[in-house]
Every structure is written in structure tokens, then in C-alpha cells.
Coordinates of C-alpha atoms and ligand atoms in Angstrom, one line a residue:
M269 CA 22.0 -2.9 -31.9
T270 CA 19.6 -0.5 -30.2
S271 CA 17.0 -2.4 -28.4
Q272 CA 13.3 -1.6 -28.9
Y273 CA 12.4 -3.3 -25.6
R274 CA 10.2 -1.3 -23.2
G275 CA 9.0 -2.8 -20.0
R276 CA 7.3 -1.4 -16.9
F277 CA 6.4 -1.8 -13.3
A278 CA 2.9 -0.5 -12.5
P279 CA 2.1 -0.6 -8.8
S280 CA -1.2 0.6 -7.4
P281 CA -0.6 2.9 -4.3
T282 CA -2.9 0.9 -2.1
G283 CA -0.2 0.1 0.5
R284 CA 3.6 -0.4 0.9
L285 CA 5.8 -2.6 -1.2
H286 CA 5.8 -6.2 -0.1
R287 CA 7.6 -9.3 -1.2
G288 CA 5.1 -10.0 -4.0
S289 CA 5.5 -6.5 -5.4
L290 CA 9.3 -6.8 -5.2
V291 CA 9.1 -10.0 -7.3
A292 CA 7.2 -8.0 -10.0
A293 CA 9.6 -5.0 -9.8
M294 CA 12.7 -7.3 -9.9
G295 CA 11.4 -9.4 -12.8
S296 CA 10.4 -6.4 -14.9
W297 CA 13.6 -4.5 -14.2
L298 CA 15.9 -7.5 -14.8
D299 CA 14.1 -8.4 -18.0
A300 CA 14.5 -4.8 -19.3
R301 CA 18.2 -4.7 -18.4
A302 CA 18.8 -8.2 -19.8
H303 CA 17.4 -7.0 -23.1
D304 CA 19.2 -3.6 -23.0
G305 CA 15.8 -2.1 -22.8
V306 CA 14.0 0.7 -21.1
W307 CA 12.2 0.2 -17.7
L308 CA 9.3 2.5 -16.8
V309 CA 7.5 3.0 -13.5
R310 CA 3.8 3.9 -13.6
I311 CA 1.8 4.7 -10.5
E312 CA -1.8 3.3 -11.0
D313 CA -3.5 5.9 -8.8
V314 CA -7.0 5.8 -10.3
D315 CA -8.9 4.4 -7.3
P316 CA -9.0 7.1 -4.6
P317 CA -11.2 5.0 -2.3
R318 CA -8.5 2.3 -2.2
D319 CA -5.4 4.4 -2.6
I320 CA -3.5 5.3 0.6
P321 CA -2.1 8.9 0.8
G322 CA 1.7 8.8 0.7
A323 CA 1.9 5.2 -0.5
A324 CA 3.0 6.1 -4.0
E325 CA 5.9 8.3 -2.6
D326 CA 6.8 5.5 -0.3
I327 CA 6.9 3.0 -3.1
L328 CA 9.2 5.3 -5.2
R329 CA 11.4 5.9 -2.1
V330 CA 11.9 2.1 -1.5
L331 CA 12.5 1.5 -5.2
A332 CA 15.2 4.1 -5.1
R333 CA 16.8 2.5 -2.1
L334 CA 16.8 -0.7 -4.2
E335 CA 18.5 1.3 -6.9
L336 CA 15.5 0.9 -9.2
T337 CA 14.5 4.1 -10.9
S338 CA 12.4 4.7 -13.9
D339 CA 14.3 5.5 -17.1
E340 CA 11.7 8.1 -18.1
P341 CA 9.5 10.3 -16.0
V342 CA 7.1 8.3 -13.7
V343 CA 3.6 8.2 -15.2
W344 CA 0.8 9.0 -12.7
Q345 CA -2.5 7.7 -13.9
S346 CA -4.4 10.4 -11.9
T347 CA -3.1 13.0 -14.4
R348 CA -4.2 11.1 -17.5
D349 CA -8.0 11.7 -17.7
A350 CA -7.7 13.2 -21.2
A351 CA -6.0 10.1 -22.6
Y352 CA -8.6 7.8 -21.1
E353 CA -11.5 10.0 -22.3
K354 CA -10.0 9.8 -25.8
A355 CA -9.8 6.0 -25.7
L356 CA -13.4 5.9 -24.7
G357 CA -14.2 8.0 -27.7
T358 CA -12.3 5.5 -30.0
L359 CA -14.3 2.6 -28.6
R360 CA -17.5 4.5 -28.9
E361 CA -16.9 5.3 -32.5
K362 CA -16.2 1.7 -33.2
G363 CA -19.5 0.7 -31.6
L364 CA -17.5 -1.2 -28.8
L365 CA -18.7 0.8 -25.8
Y366 CA -22.1 0.6 -24.2
G367 CA -23.8 1.9 -21.0
C368 CA -24.7 -0.8 -18.5
A369 CA -27.5 -0.4 -15.8
C370 CA -26.8 -3.6 -13.9
T371 CA -25.9 -3.7 -10.3
R372 CA -23.5 -6.3 -9.0
K373 CA -26.3 -8.2 -7.4
E374 CA -28.2 -8.4 -10.7
I375 CA -25.1 -9.6 -12.4
L376 CA -24.5 -12.4 -9.9
A377 CA -28.2 -13.5 -10.0
R378 CA -28.1 -13.7 -13.8
D379 CA -24.8 -15.5 -13.8
A380 CA -26.3 -18.1 -11.5
E381 CA -29.3 -18.5 -13.8
L382 CA -27.0 -19.0 -16.8
G383 CA -24.4 -21.1 -15.1
L384 CA -21.7 -18.5 -15.7
P385 CA -18.8 -18.0 -13.2
P386 CA -19.8 -15.4 -10.7
G387 CA -19.0 -11.9 -11.8
V388 CA -18.7 -12.6 -15.6
Y389 CA -20.8 -10.0 -17.2
P390 CA -23.8 -11.9 -18.8
G391 CA -24.3 -9.3 -21.5
T392 CA -27.7 -8.0 -20.2
C393 CA -27.3 -4.5 -21.5
R394 CA -25.4 -5.3 -24.7
N395 CA -28.5 -4.1 -26.8
G396 CA -29.6 -1.3 -24.5
T397 CA -30.6 -0.8 -20.9
G398 CA -34.3 -1.0 -21.5
G399 CA -34.7 2.6 -20.4
R400 CA -32.9 2.2 -17.1
P401 CA -30.1 4.8 -16.5
A402 CA -26.6 3.6 -17.3
R403 CA -24.3 3.2 -14.3
A404 CA -21.1 2.0 -15.9
L405 CA -19.6 1.9 -19.4
R406 CA -18.5 -1.5 -20.8
F407 CA -16.2 -2.6 -23.6
R408 CA -17.9 -5.1 -25.9
L409 CA -15.5 -8.1 -26.1
P410 CA -15.4 -10.1 -29.3
D411 CA -17.4 -13.3 -29.2
R412 CA -14.5 -15.7 -29.4
T413 CA -11.7 -17.5 -27.7
L414 CA -8.5 -15.5 -27.4
G415 CA -5.2 -17.1 -26.5
F416 CA -1.6 -16.0 -26.2
T417 CA 1.7 -17.6 -25.3
D418 CA 3.1 -16.5 -22.0
R419 CA 6.9 -16.7 -21.7
L420 CA 6.7 -18.7 -18.4
C421 CA 3.1 -20.1 -18.2
G422 CA 2.9 -21.2 -21.9
H423 CA -0.3 -21.1 -23.9
F424 CA -3.3 -19.6 -22.1
E425 CA -6.7 -18.9 -23.7
Q426 CA -10.1 -17.9 -22.6
N427 CA -13.5 -18.0 -24.2
L428 CA -14.2 -14.3 -23.8
P429 CA -18.0 -14.2 -23.4
L430 CA -18.0 -17.3 -21.1
E431 CA -14.9 -16.7 -19.0
A432 CA -14.3 -12.9 -19.0
G433 CA -17.5 -11.0 -20.0
D434 CA -17.7 -7.4 -21.3
V435 CA -15.2 -5.3 -19.2
V436 CA -16.0 -2.2 -17.3
M437 CA -14.1 0.9 -18.6
K438 CA -15.7 3.5 -16.5
R439 CA -17.2 2.5 -13.2
A440 CA -20.6 3.2 -11.7
D441 CA -18.8 5.6 -9.3
G442 CA -17.4 7.6 -12.2
L443 CA -13.8 6.3 -11.8
W444 CA -11.7 4.9 -14.5
A445 CA -11.4 1.1 -14.5
Y446 CA -8.0 -0.5 -14.0
Q447 CA -8.3 -2.3 -17.4
L448 CA -8.8 0.9 -19.4
A449 CA -6.1 2.9 -17.7
C450 CA -3.5 0.1 -17.7
I451 CA -4.0 -0.6 -21.4
V452 CA -4.2 3.0 -22.6
D453 CA -0.9 3.7 -20.8
D454 CA 0.8 0.5 -21.9
V455 CA -0.1 1.3 -25.5
E456 CA 0.9 5.0 -25.2
S457 CA 4.2 4.2 -23.5
G458 CA 5.0 1.7 -26.3
V459 CA 5.4 -1.2 -23.8
T460 CA 6.7 -4.2 -25.7
D461 CA 7.0 -6.6 -22.7
V462 CA 4.7 -7.0 -19.7
V463 CA 6.3 -8.8 -16.7
R464 CA 4.0 -9.0 -13.7
G465 CA 2.4 -11.3 -11.1
A466 CA 0.5 -14.4 -12.2
D467 CA -2.7 -13.0 -10.6
L468 CA -3.1 -11.0 -13.8
L469 CA -2.7 -14.0 -16.2
D470 CA -6.5 -14.4 -16.5
N471 CA -7.0 -10.7 -17.2
T472 CA -4.7 -10.9 -20.2
P473 CA -7.0 -12.2 -22.9
R474 CA -9.5 -9.3 -22.3
Q475 CA -6.6 -6.8 -22.2
I476 CA -5.3 -8.1 -25.5
A477 CA -8.8 -7.6 -27.0
L478 CA -8.8 -4.0 -25.7
I479 CA -5.3 -3.3 -27.1
E480 CA -6.5 -4.6 -30.5
A481 CA -9.6 -2.5 -30.4
L482 CA -7.5 0.6 -29.6
G483 CA -5.1 -0.2 -32.5
G484 CA -2.1 -0.9 -30.2
R485 CA 0.7 -3.4 -30.5
V486 CA 0.2 -6.5 -28.3
P487 CA 3.2 -7.0 -26.1
R488 CA 4.9 -10.2 -25.0
Y489 CA 3.8 -11.4 -21.5
M490 CA 5.6 -13.1 -18.6
H491 CA 3.6 -13.8 -15.5
L492 CA 5.7 -14.5 -12.5
P493 CA 4.9 -16.9 -9.6
L494 CA 3.0 -15.3 -6.8
V495 CA 4.3 -15.0 -3.3
L496 CA 1.8 -16.5 -0.9
N497 CA 1.3 -15.9 2.8
D498 CA 1.0 -18.6 5.5
R499 CA -2.6 -19.1 4.6
K500 CA -1.7 -19.6 1.0
E501 CA -3.2 -16.3 -0.1
K502 CA -1.6 -13.9 -2.5
L503 CA 0.1 -11.0 -0.7
S504 CA -1.8 -7.8 -1.3
K505 CA -1.0 -4.3 -0.3
Q506 CA -4.6 -3.6 0.4
Q507 CA -4.9 -6.4 2.8
G508 CA -1.9 -5.2 4.7
A509 CA 0.8 -7.7 3.6
V510 CA 4.0 -7.2 5.6
P511 CA 6.1 -4.5 4.0
L512 CA 9.7 -5.2 2.9
D513 CA 12.1 -5.2 5.7
E514 CA 14.1 -2.0 5.0
T515 CA 16.8 -3.0 7.6
N516 CA 17.7 -5.9 5.3
L517 CA 17.0 -5.0 1.7
P518 CA 19.8 -7.3 0.4
G519 CA 18.0 -10.2 2.1
E520 CA 14.7 -9.1 0.5
L521 CA 16.4 -9.2 -2.9
E522 CA 17.7 -12.7 -2.3
F523 CA 14.2 -13.8 -1.2
A524 CA 12.7 -12.5 -4.4
W525 CA 15.5 -13.9 -6.5
T526 CA 15.2 -17.4 -5.1
H527 CA 11.4 -17.2 -5.4
L528 CA 12.0 -16.7 -9.1
G529 CA 13.9 -20.0 -9.2
F530 CA 17.5 -18.9 -9.0
P531 CA 20.2 -19.9 -6.5
R532 CA 21.2 -17.4 -3.9
L533 CA 23.8 -14.9 -5.0
G534 CA 25.2 -13.9 -1.7
A535 CA 26.0 -10.4 -3.0
D536 CA 27.5 -8.0 -0.4
S537 CA 25.6 -4.9 -1.7
I538 CA 22.6 -4.0 -3.6
A539 CA 24.6 -2.9 -6.6
A540 CA 26.6 -6.2 -6.5
F541 CA 23.3 -8.1 -6.4
W542 CA 22.1 -6.5 -9.6
R543 CA 25.4 -6.8 -11.4
A544 CA 25.4 -10.5 -10.7
A545 CA 21.7 -11.0 -11.5
V546 CA 21.5 -9.4 -14.9
P547 CA 23.7 -11.9 -16.8
L548 CA 22.0 -14.9 -15.1
W549 CA 18.5 -13.5 -16.1
R550 CA 19.8 -12.9 -19.6
E551 CA 21.1 -16.4 -19.9
R552 CA 17.8 -17.9 -18.9
F553 CA 15.2 -15.5 -20.4
A554 CA 16.7 -13.2 -23.0
K555 CA 18.3 -15.4 -25.6
D556 CA 15.7 -15.2 -28.4
P557 CA 17.0 -13.3 -31.5
D558 CA 14.1 -10.8 -31.6
H559 CA 14.9 -9.4 -28.2
G560 CA 18.7 -10.0 -27.9
Ligands
LIG259 N1 -1.5 -2.0 -10.7 C1 -1.5 -3.4 -10.7 C2 -1.1 -4.0 -9.3 O1 -0.6 -3.2 -8.5 C3 -0.6 -4.1 -11.7 C4 -1.0 -3.8 -13.1 C5 -0.2 -4.5 -14.1 O2 1.0 -4.8 -13.9 O3 -0.7 -4.7 -15.2 O4 -1.4 -5.1 -9.0

């Protein structure tokens, strides 16, 4: 049977690959292979102030050393303006896009007044900016609770207006927002399965709402346990997490694998590691008939 499965790894080039990114790369790749599916790599280079020159090439180089290469040409978000513009047009036509004049400070002040979690957009400009110039463009989320079942984390739901708030699509600095670029590309690439770090679990309900608004198919989700540093913080490329030790990539693979809850494989090469890991992943995560 030909599998329809399409998965992806979507790093932002804000720094070098670290142990947390390897967990996401490994989980998404193994899940694609275990389902006889396609694995795509997408470079999320939409944030020039945060992107580091050369980081994307370095990420692809290290992935290649790990024998992880995209099954289709790598998608670079910096080349995809037309697609994002078109998606804005779709949202606009449906009345789901509006200009927002609020500064971050104003949003936080209003959140405090209303008792909303800091940063949740309180809807101030939903019915117009009152003559103030629009700074950002926001997607109007449906006024409801939206839930989904994560393959690892189980049922997860959010009251969208109270816990997410209308999402920025185009930022005040004119750049595309991660949420828009990520969803437009997942939809256009026909991604059926998103496997990524658990830090994005609470972004998922608003992303599903956006997929639905754009007429896309909602994928299955699997959010993987985060790798934390000594101070119990999530590793982040931007905050200079220690890059993978390229003198010991088999050791790094074992680290990511045991972090995902499997016993050490003790493989003597990278290729042997992957050969041993795929059937074990399949046994644990790829047994349902829809995705066999
Ligand atoms: N670009 C995001 C990151 O590097 C991941 C986006 C995603 O997997 O949806 O954290």
C-alpha cells in the first residue's frame, strides 16, 4: 500500500542544532519512515532580526551528517512571500483578518484589567482601530473552545478567546508571523502528521483554527518531551544552547533516543542506529490501521 503520510522538520535558523532540535528531527523522521511516508525539511527563515547568517546551511549540513535528508527540495520560507500574501487575501475575503493598532504595552495593560493571561490579545481592535493606524494584521479566531487529541499528550483544548487571543499574521515590523508561514506551508506541502517539541502544544488549537479557515486538512499531532538544561529551561537555539557534539554524533543519537523513552541501542554507526530504531518506533507508534 502506498502511504499518504507526509511529515516535516521545520527548524528556524536562529542558531545551531542542539539536543532539543535533534529530538524533533529524530521523532519526525522516524515517524515518517515507520509509516513508509515522506519526510520534508523546511527552513523557517522569516525573522531576519533573529536569524543567524549561515545557521540554515549549518543545520542542513549536520542533518546530512546524521543521514537525514529531505525527500523533496527543502522549502525556504524566505522565498514564499506570494503564498503568504495569497493566504492573507483568503482570510480577508472571509472577514477573518483585521488591522490592529495596539502596542505590546497596551495589550498587557488591557490583559491586566480584564484578568487575561499576559499577551493574550484582548480583542481591542476587532471592530476597528478607532482611527489609529494599523500596525499588525490579526486573524480573528472563532469564539469557542477548540480541542484535539495529541498522539502522546492526549486530549488538549483551549478556550480560544480567553487562552489564545486573535493571532498576528503580519507583524508591526512588516514581517510574516511564524503562525501564518508555518500553517500555509504545512497545508501546501500536504503535511498529514506534525511531530515536534511540546513547547508548541499550546499553539496548536489556534493553528488548527487557521488551517480550517484556509480550507486545509488538519494533520495528526505528536508533541515530544522537551529537553531541558540544568536550570530546567527549554533548550533554545536563540539562547545559545550547546550545539550537538559533532565528534560524537552516535552518542547524540543515543541521547535523543533514550530521551524519547527507548532503551539504548548501542549501534556502531549512524546507519545501524537508524536501521535498529525504525522498527522499534513502528512497533510503538505506527500500528494504527489508517497509517500502517
Ligand atoms: N520553527 C519552529 C522552531 O524551530 C518549529 C515550528 C514547528 O515545528 O511547527 O521551533
